[in-house]
Coordinates of C-alpha atoms in Angstrom, one line a residue:
M13 CA -16.4 -49.8 5.4
E14 CA -13.0 -50.8 4.1
V15 CA -11.4 -47.5 5.3
F16 CA -13.0 -48.1 8.7
F17 CA -11.8 -51.7 9.1
T18 CA -8.3 -51.1 7.8
T19 CA -7.8 -48.1 10.0
L20 CA -9.2 -50.0 13.0
N21 CA -6.8 -52.8 12.2
L22 CA -3.9 -50.4 12.0
V23 CA -4.7 -48.9 15.4
L24 CA -5.1 -52.4 17.0
L25 CA -1.9 -53.6 15.4
V26 CA 0.1 -50.7 16.8
A27 CA -1.2 -51.6 20.3
L28 CA -0.5 -55.3 19.7
A29 CA 3.1 -54.5 18.4
A30 CA 3.7 -52.4 21.5
I31 CA 2.5 -55.3 23.8
Y32 CA 4.7 -57.8 22.0
M33 CA 7.7 -55.4 22.1
Q34 CA 7.3 -55.2 25.9
L35 CA 6.9 -58.9 26.1
Y36 CA 10.1 -59.4 24.0
R37 CA 12.0 -57.1 26.3
D38 CA 10.9 -59.1 29.3
L39 CA 11.2 -62.5 27.8
P40 CA 13.6 -62.5 24.7
N41 CA 13.2 -65.8 22.9
K42 CA 12.3 -67.1 19.4
Y43 CA 8.6 -67.3 20.2
T44 CA 8.2 -63.7 21.4
A45 CA 10.4 -62.5 18.5
S46 CA 8.1 -64.4 16.0
L47 CA 5.0 -62.8 17.6
L48 CA 6.6 -59.4 17.2
V49 CA 7.5 -60.1 13.5
L50 CA 4.0 -61.3 12.9
S51 CA 2.5 -58.2 14.3
L52 CA 4.8 -56.0 12.3
A53 CA 4.0 -57.9 9.1
L54 CA 0.3 -57.5 9.8
L55 CA 0.9 -53.8 10.5
L56 CA 2.5 -53.4 7.1
Y57 CA -0.4 -55.2 5.5
A58 CA -2.9 -53.0 7.2
G59 CA -1.0 -49.9 6.3
T60 CA -0.6 -50.8 2.6
S61 CA -4.2 -52.1 2.2
N62 CA -5.8 -48.9 3.5
P63 CA -7.5 -47.0 0.6
V64 CA -6.5 -43.7 2.1
V65 CA -2.8 -44.6 1.7
H66 CA -3.6 -45.6 -1.9
N67 CA -5.0 -42.2 -2.6
V68 CA -2.2 -40.4 -0.9
F69 CA 0.4 -42.1 -3.1
G70 CA -1.7 -41.8 -6.2
F71 CA -2.7 -45.4 -6.9
R72 CA -5.9 -46.2 -8.5
P73 CA -8.6 -47.7 -6.2
R74 CA -9.4 -51.4 -6.4
P75 CA -12.5 -52.4 -8.3
N76 CA -15.6 -52.3 -6.1
I77 CA -16.9 -55.9 -5.7
G78 CA -19.3 -55.3 -2.9
A79 CA -18.8 -56.9 0.5
F80 CA -15.8 -58.8 -0.7
V81 CA -13.7 -55.7 -0.6
F82 CA -13.8 -55.3 3.2
L83 CA -14.4 -58.9 4.4
P84 CA -10.7 -59.9 4.4
D85 CA -9.9 -56.8 6.6
F86 CA -12.9 -57.7 8.8
F87 CA -11.5 -61.2 9.4
I88 CA -8.0 -60.0 10.0
G89 CA -9.5 -57.6 12.6
L90 CA -11.1 -60.6 14.3
A91 CA -7.7 -62.4 14.4
I92 CA -6.1 -59.3 15.8
L93 CA -8.7 -59.1 18.6
V94 CA -8.0 -62.7 19.5
L95 CA -4.3 -62.0 19.6
L96 CA -4.9 -58.9 21.8
Y97 CA -7.2 -60.9 24.1
Q98 CA -4.6 -63.7 24.4
S99 CA -1.8 -61.3 25.1
Q100 CA -3.8 -59.8 28.0
T101 CA -4.4 -63.1 29.8

């Protein structure tokens, strides 16, 4: 489940960063720049929290504590969906 949610978040954040990059090109101000930085920071989080990335770089997996392993990634995914929805309206 964690691999699914972190990978989904990564894909959604790439789309969100592209939208914010286009928005910043059209309307360069501090607010759109901060949205772009926020999406890039979340993109880095999603990339570094993915268990596949941990395995590729040889890090030990986090201890398995049930649903609490993927719940933060699930909630971040919901926040990303809200940001995507807001950027489309």
